[in-house]
């Protein structure tokens, strides 16, 4: 089967209405994927962003925290997930998947939050302090707004990585779009495998686009407020 035939068959699989509904349909798998990815990103952001921003504001301990966090990049998510699935967590639904993805998402969030604050123009910080601003005011009014582009880059990177990596959950029997891919492999259905991969890619691109749009909207509102 040529590449054109595979693409045509994958398109045919995606446009078949029966594949979108019912138990194990695309609708269910997409909802599972969004739920797991969203939960992991929210938890990782709640843990990593405040820590990274705070350490960046203090200017101390950040390098060590970032280096320790980056160790997580070298640990395969599937290996962590497999370990969780032979632990008591295996009977807690999506918890093993969410925890594994949280560990995977934290490094870019923590690193970019720390670096973003540390790269803020020190002259602007000194000027703010010279105007009598407290440490908290400097952080909220100067460091946080100016670090936004770098912080948002970290959020986008983590979000796309989480969406793409959440497919491994299917390998240990969890839900998500990865189940479409593994089911295709099990039945030697190449069209289904390609269709599942396309769905994951499209979801990742959609998430990236939404976050880029949100970043631009925040930036535009900030410029309007400063006028």
GROMACS .gro file of C-alpha atoms in nm:
model
  227
    1UNK     CA    1   0.000   0.000   0.000
    2UNK     CA    2   0.145   0.336  -0.103
    3UNK     CA    3   0.158   0.649   0.107
    4UNK     CA    4  -0.141   0.794  -0.078
    5UNK     CA    5  -0.343   0.483  -0.005
    6UNK     CA    6  -0.258   0.495   0.365
    7UNK     CA    7  -0.359   0.861   0.388
    8UNK     CA    8  -0.684   0.791   0.204
    9UNK     CA    9  -0.764   0.495   0.427
   10UNK     CA   10  -0.682   0.696   0.741
   11UNK     CA   11  -0.910   0.976   0.621
   12UNK     CA   12  -1.182   0.724   0.554
   13UNK     CA   13  -1.142   0.583   0.904
   14UNK     CA   14  -1.163   0.929   1.060
   15UNK     CA   15  -1.473   1.027   0.862
   16UNK     CA   16  -1.665   0.712   0.950
   17UNK     CA   17  -1.934   0.820   1.195
   18UNK     CA   18  -1.937   0.490   1.382
   19UNK     CA   19  -1.578   0.547   1.494
   20UNK     CA   20  -1.672   0.867   1.678
   21UNK     CA   21  -1.948   0.739   1.903
   22UNK     CA   22  -2.012   0.462   2.152
   23UNK     CA   23  -1.783   0.275   2.389
   24UNK     CA   24  -1.422   0.321   2.285
   25UNK     CA   25  -1.511   0.573   2.014
   26UNK     CA   26  -1.304   0.876   1.926
   27UNK     CA   27  -1.529   1.101   2.134
   28UNK     CA   28  -1.469   0.897   2.450
   29UNK     CA   29  -1.097   0.857   2.388
   30UNK     CA   30  -1.057   1.228   2.315
   31UNK     CA   31  -1.237   1.320   2.638
   32UNK     CA   32  -1.011   1.082   2.832
   33UNK     CA   33  -0.700   1.226   2.669
   34UNK     CA   34  -0.801   1.586   2.740
   35UNK     CA   35  -0.893   1.500   3.099
   36UNK     CA   36  -0.563   1.327   3.176
   37UNK     CA   37  -0.349   1.585   2.996
   38UNK     CA   38  -0.535   1.879   3.148
   39UNK     CA   39  -0.518   1.738   3.501
   40UNK     CA   40  -0.145   1.669   3.469
   41UNK     CA   41  -0.070   2.015   3.330
   42UNK     CA   42  -0.275   2.189   3.600
   43UNK     CA   43  -0.108   1.998   3.883
   44UNK     CA   44   0.240   2.045   3.734
   45UNK     CA   45   0.177   2.418   3.686
   46UNK     CA   46   0.047   2.456   4.043
   47UNK     CA   47   0.364   2.293   4.174
   48UNK     CA   48   0.635   2.421   3.939
   49UNK     CA   49   0.533   2.775   3.844
   50UNK     CA   50   0.508   2.928   4.194
   51UNK     CA   51   0.836   2.761   4.293
   52UNK     CA   52   1.019   2.873   3.980
   53UNK     CA   53   0.886   3.229   3.999
   54UNK     CA   54   0.968   3.256   4.369
   55UNK     CA   55   1.322   3.123   4.325
   56UNK     CA   56   1.372   3.356   4.029
   57UNK     CA   57   1.260   3.651   4.240
   58UNK     CA   58   1.493   3.555   4.524
   59UNK     CA   59   1.781   3.475   4.290
   60UNK     CA   60   1.894   3.191   4.512
   61UNK     CA   61   1.865   2.814   4.486
   62UNK     CA   62   1.708   2.826   4.144
   63UNK     CA   63   1.996   2.669   3.954
   64UNK     CA   64   2.000   2.368   4.186
   65UNK     CA   65   1.622   2.326   4.165
   66UNK     CA   66   1.630   2.346   3.785
   67UNK     CA   67   1.912   2.092   3.760
   68UNK     CA   68   1.734   1.851   3.992
   69UNK     CA   69   1.411   1.899   3.800
   70UNK     CA   70   1.583   1.837   3.469
   71UNK     CA   71   1.688   1.491   3.587
   72UNK     CA   72   1.326   1.401   3.518
   73UNK     CA   73   1.386   1.454   3.147
   74UNK     CA   74   1.616   1.152   3.144
   75UNK     CA   75   1.356   0.919   3.297
   76UNK     CA   76   1.118   0.763   3.043
   77UNK     CA   77   0.754   0.831   3.126
   78UNK     CA   78   0.661   0.476   3.031
   79UNK     CA   79   0.912   0.338   3.282
   80UNK     CA   80   0.765   0.552   3.560
   81UNK     CA   81   0.413   0.455   3.458
   82UNK     CA   82   0.503   0.087   3.451
   83UNK     CA   83   0.644   0.109   3.803
   84UNK     CA   84   0.327   0.281   3.926
   85UNK     CA   85   0.115   0.007   3.769
   86UNK     CA   86   0.280  -0.259   3.987
   87UNK     CA   87   0.235  -0.047   4.298
   88UNK     CA   88  -0.080   0.017   4.507
   89UNK     CA   89  -0.155   0.307   4.270
   90UNK     CA   90  -0.259   0.063   3.997
   91UNK     CA   91  -0.612   0.053   4.140
   92UNK     CA   92  -0.656   0.431   4.150
   93UNK     CA   93  -0.775   0.494   3.795
   94UNK     CA   94  -0.587   0.765   3.611
   95UNK     CA   95  -0.373   0.865   3.909
   96UNK     CA   96  -0.059   0.676   3.790
   97UNK     CA   97  -0.082   0.837   3.446
   98UNK     CA   98  -0.139   1.185   3.587
   99UNK     CA   99   0.150   1.154   3.834
  100UNK     CA  100   0.388   1.029   3.565
  101UNK     CA  101   0.291   1.315   3.334
  102UNK     CA  102   0.325   1.569   3.615
  103UNK     CA  103   0.684   1.457   3.671
  104UNK     CA  104   0.743   1.489   3.297
  105UNK     CA  105   0.585   1.835   3.268
  106UNK     CA  106   0.754   2.002   3.565
  107UNK     CA  107   1.107   2.056   3.420
  108UNK     CA  108   1.012   2.300   3.139
  109UNK     CA  109   0.766   2.480   3.366
  110UNK     CA  110   1.012   2.523   3.650
  111UNK     CA  111   1.306   2.610   3.425
  112UNK     CA  112   1.124   2.872   3.221
  113UNK     CA  113   0.961   3.031   3.525
  114UNK     CA  114   1.298   3.068   3.697
  115UNK     CA  115   1.486   3.184   3.388
  116UNK     CA  116   1.207   3.421   3.287
  117UNK     CA  117   1.223   3.613   3.614
  118UNK     CA  118   1.602   3.611   3.630
  119UNK     CA  119   1.628   3.752   3.276
  120UNK     CA  120   1.412   4.054   3.357
  121UNK     CA  121   1.614   4.372   3.305
  122UNK     CA  122   1.780   4.444   3.639
  123UNK     CA  123   1.768   4.814   3.564
  124UNK     CA  124   1.388   4.798   3.563
  125UNK     CA  125   1.394   4.613   3.894
  126UNK     CA  126   1.631   4.867   4.050
  127UNK     CA  127   1.417   5.153   3.922
  128UNK     CA  128   1.107   4.997   4.076
  129UNK     CA  129   1.283   4.957   4.408
  130UNK     CA  130   1.405   5.314   4.384
  131UNK     CA  131   1.042   5.424   4.352
  132UNK     CA  132   0.975   5.265   4.690
  133UNK     CA  133   0.810   4.942   4.573
  134UNK     CA  134   0.821   4.649   4.811
  135UNK     CA  135   0.956   4.311   4.705
  136UNK     CA  136   0.604   4.184   4.639
  137UNK     CA  137   0.515   4.489   4.432
  138UNK     CA  138   0.832   4.455   4.226
  139UNK     CA  139   0.746   4.094   4.157
  140UNK     CA  140   0.381   4.157   4.064
  141UNK     CA  141   0.424   4.480   3.869
  142UNK     CA  142   0.765   4.435   3.706
  143UNK     CA  143   0.911   4.085   3.715
  144UNK     CA  144   0.595   3.884   3.651
  145UNK     CA  145   0.469   4.088   3.351
  146UNK     CA  146   0.814   4.106   3.189
  147UNK     CA  147   0.880   3.734   3.240
  148UNK     CA  148   0.546   3.634   3.083
  149UNK     CA  149   0.679   3.548   2.733
  150UNK     CA  150   0.938   3.304   2.868
  151UNK     CA  151   0.697   3.156   3.122
  152UNK     CA  152   0.432   3.106   2.854
  153UNK     CA  153   0.687   2.935   2.632
  154UNK     CA  154   0.746   2.686   2.911
  155UNK     CA  155   0.372   2.630   2.954
  156UNK     CA  156   0.326   2.571   2.580
  157UNK     CA  157   0.620   2.332   2.569
  158UNK     CA  158   0.494   2.137   2.868
  159UNK     CA  159   0.138   2.126   2.734
  160UNK     CA  160   0.238   1.991   2.392
  161UNK     CA  161   0.474   1.736   2.547
  162UNK     CA  162   0.206   1.616   2.787
  163UNK     CA  163  -0.057   1.580   2.513
  164UNK     CA  164   0.185   1.383   2.297
  165UNK     CA  165   0.320   1.168   2.579
  166UNK     CA  166  -0.021   1.085   2.726
  167UNK     CA  167  -0.056   0.829   2.447
  168UNK     CA  168   0.173   0.592   2.641
  169UNK     CA  169  -0.107   0.545   2.894
  170UNK     CA  170  -0.267   0.305   2.649
  171UNK     CA  171   0.028   0.069   2.683
  172UNK     CA  172  -0.069  -0.008   3.042
  173UNK     CA  173  -0.441  -0.029   2.976
  174UNK     CA  174  -0.535   0.331   3.046
  175UNK     CA  175  -0.758   0.541   2.822
  176UNK     CA  176  -0.690   0.823   2.580
  177UNK     CA  177  -0.622   0.851   2.210
  178UNK     CA  178  -0.335   0.607   2.248
  179UNK     CA  179  -0.595   0.329   2.276
  180UNK     CA  180  -0.691   0.394   1.913
  181UNK     CA  181  -0.329   0.346   1.808
  182UNK     CA  182  -0.271   0.031   2.015
  183UNK     CA  183  -0.602  -0.116   1.893
  184UNK     CA  184  -0.488  -0.054   1.538
  185UNK     CA  185  -0.159  -0.230   1.600
  186UNK     CA  186  -0.342  -0.524   1.759
  187UNK     CA  187  -0.561  -0.571   1.451
  188UNK     CA  188  -0.291  -0.478   1.197
  189UNK     CA  189  -0.508  -0.187   1.087
  190UNK     CA  190  -0.257   0.067   0.956
  191UNK     CA  191  -0.528   0.319   0.873
  192UNK     CA  192  -0.645   0.320   1.235
  193UNK     CA  193  -0.288   0.359   1.363
  194UNK     CA  194  -0.229   0.657   1.135
  195UNK     CA  195  -0.568   0.805   1.223
  196UNK     CA  196  -0.489   0.782   1.594
  197UNK     CA  197  -0.151   0.949   1.543
  198UNK     CA  198  -0.315   1.227   1.340
  199UNK     CA  199  -0.568   1.287   1.617
  200UNK     CA  200  -0.290   1.322   1.876
  201UNK     CA  201  -0.097   1.558   1.650
  202UNK     CA  202  -0.404   1.771   1.581
  203UNK     CA  203  -0.488   1.793   1.951
  204UNK     CA  204  -0.130   1.901   2.030
  205UNK     CA  205  -0.146   2.168   1.758
  206UNK     CA  206  -0.483   2.288   1.887
  207UNK     CA  207  -0.349   2.320   2.241
  208UNK     CA  208  -0.045   2.507   2.112
  209UNK     CA  209  -0.267   2.743   1.913
  210UNK     CA  210  -0.498   2.813   2.206
  211UNK     CA  211  -0.205   2.896   2.435
  212UNK     CA  212  -0.041   3.118   2.173
  213UNK     CA  213  -0.371   3.302   2.133
  214UNK     CA  214  -0.409   3.337   2.510
  215UNK     CA  215  -0.054   3.473   2.537
  216UNK     CA  216  -0.117   3.734   2.268
  217UNK     CA  217  -0.447   3.834   2.429
  218UNK     CA  218  -0.280   3.881   2.767
  219UNK     CA  219  -0.003   4.084   2.607
  220UNK     CA  220  -0.250   4.304   2.418
  221UNK     CA  221  -0.460   4.366   2.730
  222UNK     CA  222  -0.146   4.458   2.922
  223UNK     CA  223  -0.040   4.711   2.658
  224UNK     CA  224  -0.389   4.863   2.661
  225UNK     CA  225  -0.384   4.889   3.042
  226UNK     CA  226  -0.046   5.066   3.033
  227UNK     CA  227  -0.170   5.340   2.797
   0.00000   0.00000   0.00000
